[in-house]
């Protein structure tokens, strides 16, 4: 396959740089990796901590042959690709938290930000942005993140070759997307469930109106939403926002 790869010293956000590449026609699987980001973005408009030279910040252009309405499921497809890849690559025990978090144990080590755009020929594509804390030491984690964040180095004791990981992640992502196209999303979802760290746990989230709902996490559904069953047995579909363990949610 023919990929275009940009390896930048600094990007504002690799998602923005990859979107630009995609708009110019960048092929399925092409990507951007940066040593640092000055405006790294997370989900829900949050900033993504992006110091130079230690972590992986990358974004891939993908043009899967799936219906437009299935695009929101790409974040879950990316999650399972990363978890599988990290198990094979660094033997780290990475698990997933709906919809886009990578965890090792109780701490977050990475996240995914998927966005869509159209190119100059009007063709839809997605940018899958991935941030993984690779060689960050415990001392380098800002104090306000220290009890919630970790890195592959901290957990596994081994330095990660970020460039190699970038290539491996691409292959894992493309393999999952081929599975999605050929066997449907249920096949991908089955793999996601294997890495789900929070299935069966009591979770809480806030509705857009501010009210709090609590219930058992049943895991993501076929449409990519999260199913949570409350004490009355009613199953809620959570489409967006943050869902947290009910004992740590305030
Ligand atoms: C999240 O957990 O909220 C998602 C974080 C995604 C961060 C990555 S870093 C590479 C890519 N570029 C960005 O600006 N964001 C993503």
Coordinates of C-alpha atoms and ligand atoms in Angstrom, one line a residue:
X1 CA 0.0 0.0 0.0
X2 CA 1.1 3.5 -0.7
X3 CA 1.1 5.7 2.4
X4 CA 2.2 9.3 2.8
X5 CA 3.8 9.8 6.2
X6 CA 4.7 13.2 7.8
X7 CA 7.0 13.1 10.8
X8 CA 6.9 16.6 12.2
X9 CA 9.1 18.1 15.0
X10 CA 6.1 20.1 16.2
X11 CA 2.5 20.2 15.1
X12 CA -0.3 22.3 16.6
X13 CA -2.3 19.2 16.5
X14 CA -1.6 16.1 14.3
X15 CA -5.4 15.8 13.8
X16 CA -5.4 19.2 12.1
X17 CA -2.3 18.3 10.0
X18 CA -3.8 15.0 9.0
X19 CA -7.1 16.6 8.1
X20 CA -5.2 19.0 5.8
X21 CA -3.4 16.0 4.2
X22 CA -6.7 14.2 3.8
X23 CA -8.3 17.2 2.2
X24 CA -5.6 17.1 -0.4
X25 CA -6.4 13.5 -1.2
X26 CA -4.0 11.6 1.3
X27 CA -4.6 7.9 1.0
X28 CA -6.2 5.4 3.4
X29 CA -3.6 4.7 6.1
X30 CA -1.5 7.8 5.5
X31 CA -0.6 9.6 8.7
X32 CA 1.1 12.3 10.7
X33 CA 3.3 11.8 13.7
X34 CA 4.7 14.7 15.8
X35 CA 7.4 14.9 18.4
X36 CA 5.4 17.5 20.3
X37 CA 2.0 19.4 19.9
X38 CA 1.4 22.9 20.8
X39 CA -2.4 22.6 20.7
X40 CA -3.0 18.9 21.2
X41 CA -6.7 18.3 21.6
X42 CA -8.7 15.7 23.5
X43 CA -12.4 14.8 23.5
X44 CA -15.0 17.3 24.7
X45 CA -12.7 20.2 23.8
X46 CA -10.0 19.3 26.4
X47 CA -6.3 20.0 26.0
X48 CA -4.0 17.0 25.5
X49 CA -0.7 17.1 27.4
X50 CA 1.9 16.9 24.6
X51 CA 5.5 17.4 25.9
X52 CA 8.3 16.8 23.3
X53 CA 10.2 13.6 22.6
X54 CA 8.5 11.2 25.0
X55 CA 5.0 10.2 23.8
X56 CA 3.3 9.2 20.6
X57 CA 1.1 11.8 19.0
X58 CA -0.2 10.6 15.7
X59 CA -3.2 10.8 13.3
X60 CA -4.2 8.5 10.5
X61 CA -6.4 9.2 7.5
X62 CA -8.9 6.5 7.0
X63 CA -11.3 6.0 4.1
X64 CA -13.2 2.8 5.1
X65 CA -15.8 1.4 2.8
X66 CA -18.6 1.5 5.4
X67 CA -21.9 3.5 5.4
X68 CA -21.6 7.1 6.6
X69 CA -23.8 6.4 9.6
X70 CA -21.3 3.8 10.8
X71 CA -18.4 6.4 11.1
X72 CA -19.1 7.1 14.8
X73 CA -18.1 3.5 15.5
X74 CA -14.6 4.2 14.2
X75 CA -13.4 5.3 17.7
X76 CA -14.3 1.9 19.1
X77 CA -12.6 0.2 16.1
X78 CA -9.5 2.3 16.8
X79 CA -9.6 1.4 20.5
X80 CA -9.6 -2.3 19.9
X81 CA -6.8 -2.0 17.3
X82 CA -4.6 -0.1 19.8
X83 CA -5.3 -2.5 22.7
X84 CA -4.4 -5.5 20.5
X85 CA -1.3 -3.9 19.1
X86 CA 0.0 -2.9 22.5
X87 CA -0.5 -6.4 23.9
X88 CA 1.5 -7.8 21.0
X89 CA 4.1 -5.0 20.9
X90 CA 4.9 -4.1 24.5
X91 CA 3.1 -6.7 26.5
X92 CA 1.3 -4.0 28.4
X93 CA -2.0 -4.9 29.9
X94 CA -4.0 -2.2 28.2
X95 CA -7.8 -2.1 28.6
X96 CA -10.5 0.1 27.2
X97 CA -13.0 2.6 28.7
X98 CA -15.9 3.7 26.6
X99 CA -15.7 5.5 24.3
X100 CA -12.1 6.5 23.7
X101 CA -9.8 5.9 26.7
X102 CA -6.8 3.5 27.0
X103 CA -6.1 2.4 30.6
X104 CA -3.6 0.3 32.4
X105 CA -5.0 -0.6 35.7
X106 CA -6.8 2.4 37.1
X107 CA -4.9 5.0 35.2
X108 CA -5.2 6.4 31.7
X109 CA -2.3 6.0 29.3
X110 CA -3.8 7.2 26.1
X111 CA -6.8 8.4 24.2
X112 CA -8.4 8.6 20.8
X113 CA -9.9 11.6 19.0
X114 CA -11.8 10.7 15.8
X115 CA -13.0 13.4 13.4
X116 CA -14.5 13.5 9.9
X117 CA -14.0 15.8 7.0
X118 CA -14.4 15.8 3.2
X119 CA -11.7 16.1 0.6
X120 CA -11.6 18.4 -2.5
X121 CA -13.6 15.8 -4.4
X122 CA -16.3 15.8 -1.8
X123 CA -15.3 12.3 -0.5
X124 CA -15.7 11.7 3.2
X125 CA -12.8 10.5 5.3
X126 CA -12.0 10.2 9.0
X127 CA -8.9 11.2 11.0
X128 CA -8.1 8.9 13.8
X129 CA -6.0 10.8 16.3
X130 CA -4.1 8.8 18.9
X131 CA -2.1 10.0 21.9
X132 CA -0.2 7.4 23.9
X133 CA 2.0 8.1 26.9
X134 CA 5.0 6.1 26.0
X135 CA 8.3 7.1 27.7
X136 CA 6.9 9.6 30.2
X137 CA 8.4 9.2 33.6
X138 CA 6.2 9.6 36.8
X139 CA 8.1 12.8 37.6
X140 CA 7.1 14.3 34.2
X141 CA 3.4 13.9 34.8
X142 CA 1.9 17.2 35.9
X143 CA 0.7 17.1 39.6
X144 CA -3.0 17.5 38.7
X145 CA -2.9 14.4 36.5
X146 CA -0.6 12.2 38.6
X147 CA -3.2 10.0 40.2
X148 CA -5.1 9.5 36.9
X149 CA -2.4 9.2 34.3
X150 CA 0.4 6.7 33.5
X151 CA 2.7 5.6 30.7
X152 CA 3.8 2.4 29.0
X153 CA 7.3 3.0 30.5
X154 CA 6.0 3.4 34.0
X155 CA 3.9 0.3 33.8
X156 CA 6.2 -2.0 31.7
X157 CA 9.7 -0.7 32.5
X158 CA 10.7 -0.7 28.8
X159 CA 11.5 2.2 26.6
X160 CA 9.1 2.3 23.6
X161 CA 10.3 2.8 20.0
X162 CA 7.6 5.4 19.1
X163 CA 8.3 5.3 15.3
X164 CA 7.9 1.5 15.3
X165 CA 4.8 1.7 17.3
X166 CA 3.4 4.3 14.9
X167 CA 3.8 1.8 12.0
X168 CA 2.4 -1.1 14.0
X169 CA -0.6 0.9 15.1
X170 CA -1.4 1.7 11.4
X171 CA -1.3 -2.0 10.5
X172 CA -3.5 -2.9 13.4
X173 CA -6.0 -0.2 12.6
X174 CA -6.1 -1.1 8.9
X175 CA -6.7 -4.8 9.8
X176 CA -9.6 -3.9 12.1
X177 CA -11.1 -1.7 9.4
X178 CA -10.9 -4.5 6.9
X179 CA -12.6 -6.8 9.5
X180 CA -15.3 -4.0 9.9
X181 CA -15.9 -3.9 6.1
X182 CA -15.9 -7.6 5.6
X183 CA -17.5 -9.1 8.7
X184 CA -19.4 -6.2 10.1
X185 CA -19.1 -4.2 13.3
X186 CA -20.3 -7.0 15.6
X187 CA -17.0 -8.8 15.0
X188 CA -15.1 -5.7 16.0
X189 CA -17.3 -5.2 19.0
X190 CA -16.8 -8.7 20.2
X191 CA -13.1 -8.0 20.4
X192 CA -13.7 -4.6 22.2
X193 CA -15.7 -6.4 24.9
X194 CA -12.6 -8.5 25.7
X195 CA -10.7 -5.4 26.6
X196 CA -13.5 -3.6 28.4
X197 CA -12.3 -2.7 31.9
X198 CA -15.6 -1.4 33.2
X199 CA -18.2 -3.8 32.1
X200 CA -20.4 -4.9 35.0
X201 CA -19.3 -2.0 37.2
X202 CA -21.5 0.7 38.7
X203 CA -21.2 3.9 36.6
X204 CA -22.6 7.3 36.8
X205 CA -23.0 10.1 34.2
X206 CA -24.6 13.5 33.9
X207 CA -27.4 14.1 31.4
X208 CA -27.3 17.2 29.3
X209 CA -29.9 18.7 31.7
X210 CA -27.4 18.2 34.6
X211 CA -29.3 15.3 36.3
X212 CA -27.2 12.4 37.5
X213 CA -28.0 8.8 36.4
X214 CA -26.4 5.7 37.9
X215 CA -26.4 2.0 36.9
X216 CA -24.6 -1.1 35.8
X217 CA -22.3 -0.8 32.7
X218 CA -23.5 -3.3 30.1
X219 CA -20.8 -2.3 27.6
X220 CA -21.2 -0.7 24.2
X221 CA -24.0 -1.7 21.8
X222 CA -24.0 -2.3 18.1
X223 CA -24.6 1.3 17.4
X224 CA -21.5 2.3 19.5
X225 CA -23.5 3.9 22.3
X226 CA -23.0 2.7 25.9
X227 CA -25.7 0.7 27.6
X228 CA -26.3 1.3 31.3
X229 CA -29.0 -0.4 33.4
X230 CA -30.4 1.6 36.3
X231 CA -31.8 0.2 39.6
X232 CA -35.3 0.1 38.1
X233 CA -34.0 -2.1 35.2
X234 CA -34.3 0.6 32.6
X235 CA -31.5 0.4 30.0
X236 CA -30.2 3.8 29.1
X237 CA -28.2 4.5 25.9
X238 CA -25.4 7.0 26.5
X239 CA -24.4 8.7 23.3
X240 CA -21.8 11.1 24.5
X241 CA -20.2 12.7 27.5
X242 CA -18.2 11.2 30.4
X243 CA -19.2 8.0 32.2
X244 CA -17.3 7.3 35.4
X245 CA -17.3 4.8 38.2
X246 CA -20.1 5.9 40.4
X247 CA -17.9 6.0 43.6
X248 CA -15.4 8.4 42.0
X249 CA -17.9 10.5 40.2
X250 CA -18.8 13.8 41.8
Ligands
LIG1 C1 -8.9 12.0 24.7 O1 -8.6 11.1 25.5 O2 -9.7 12.9 25.0 C2 -8.4 11.9 23.3 C3 -7.0 12.3 23.2 C4 -6.4 12.3 21.8 C5 -5.0 12.9 21.7 C6 -4.4 12.7 20.4 S1 -2.7 13.2 20.4 C7 -2.6 13.0 18.6 C8 -3.9 13.6 18.1 N1 -3.8 15.0 17.9 C9 -4.6 15.7 18.7 O3 -4.7 17.0 18.8 N2 -5.3 14.9 19.5 C10 -5.0 13.5 19.2

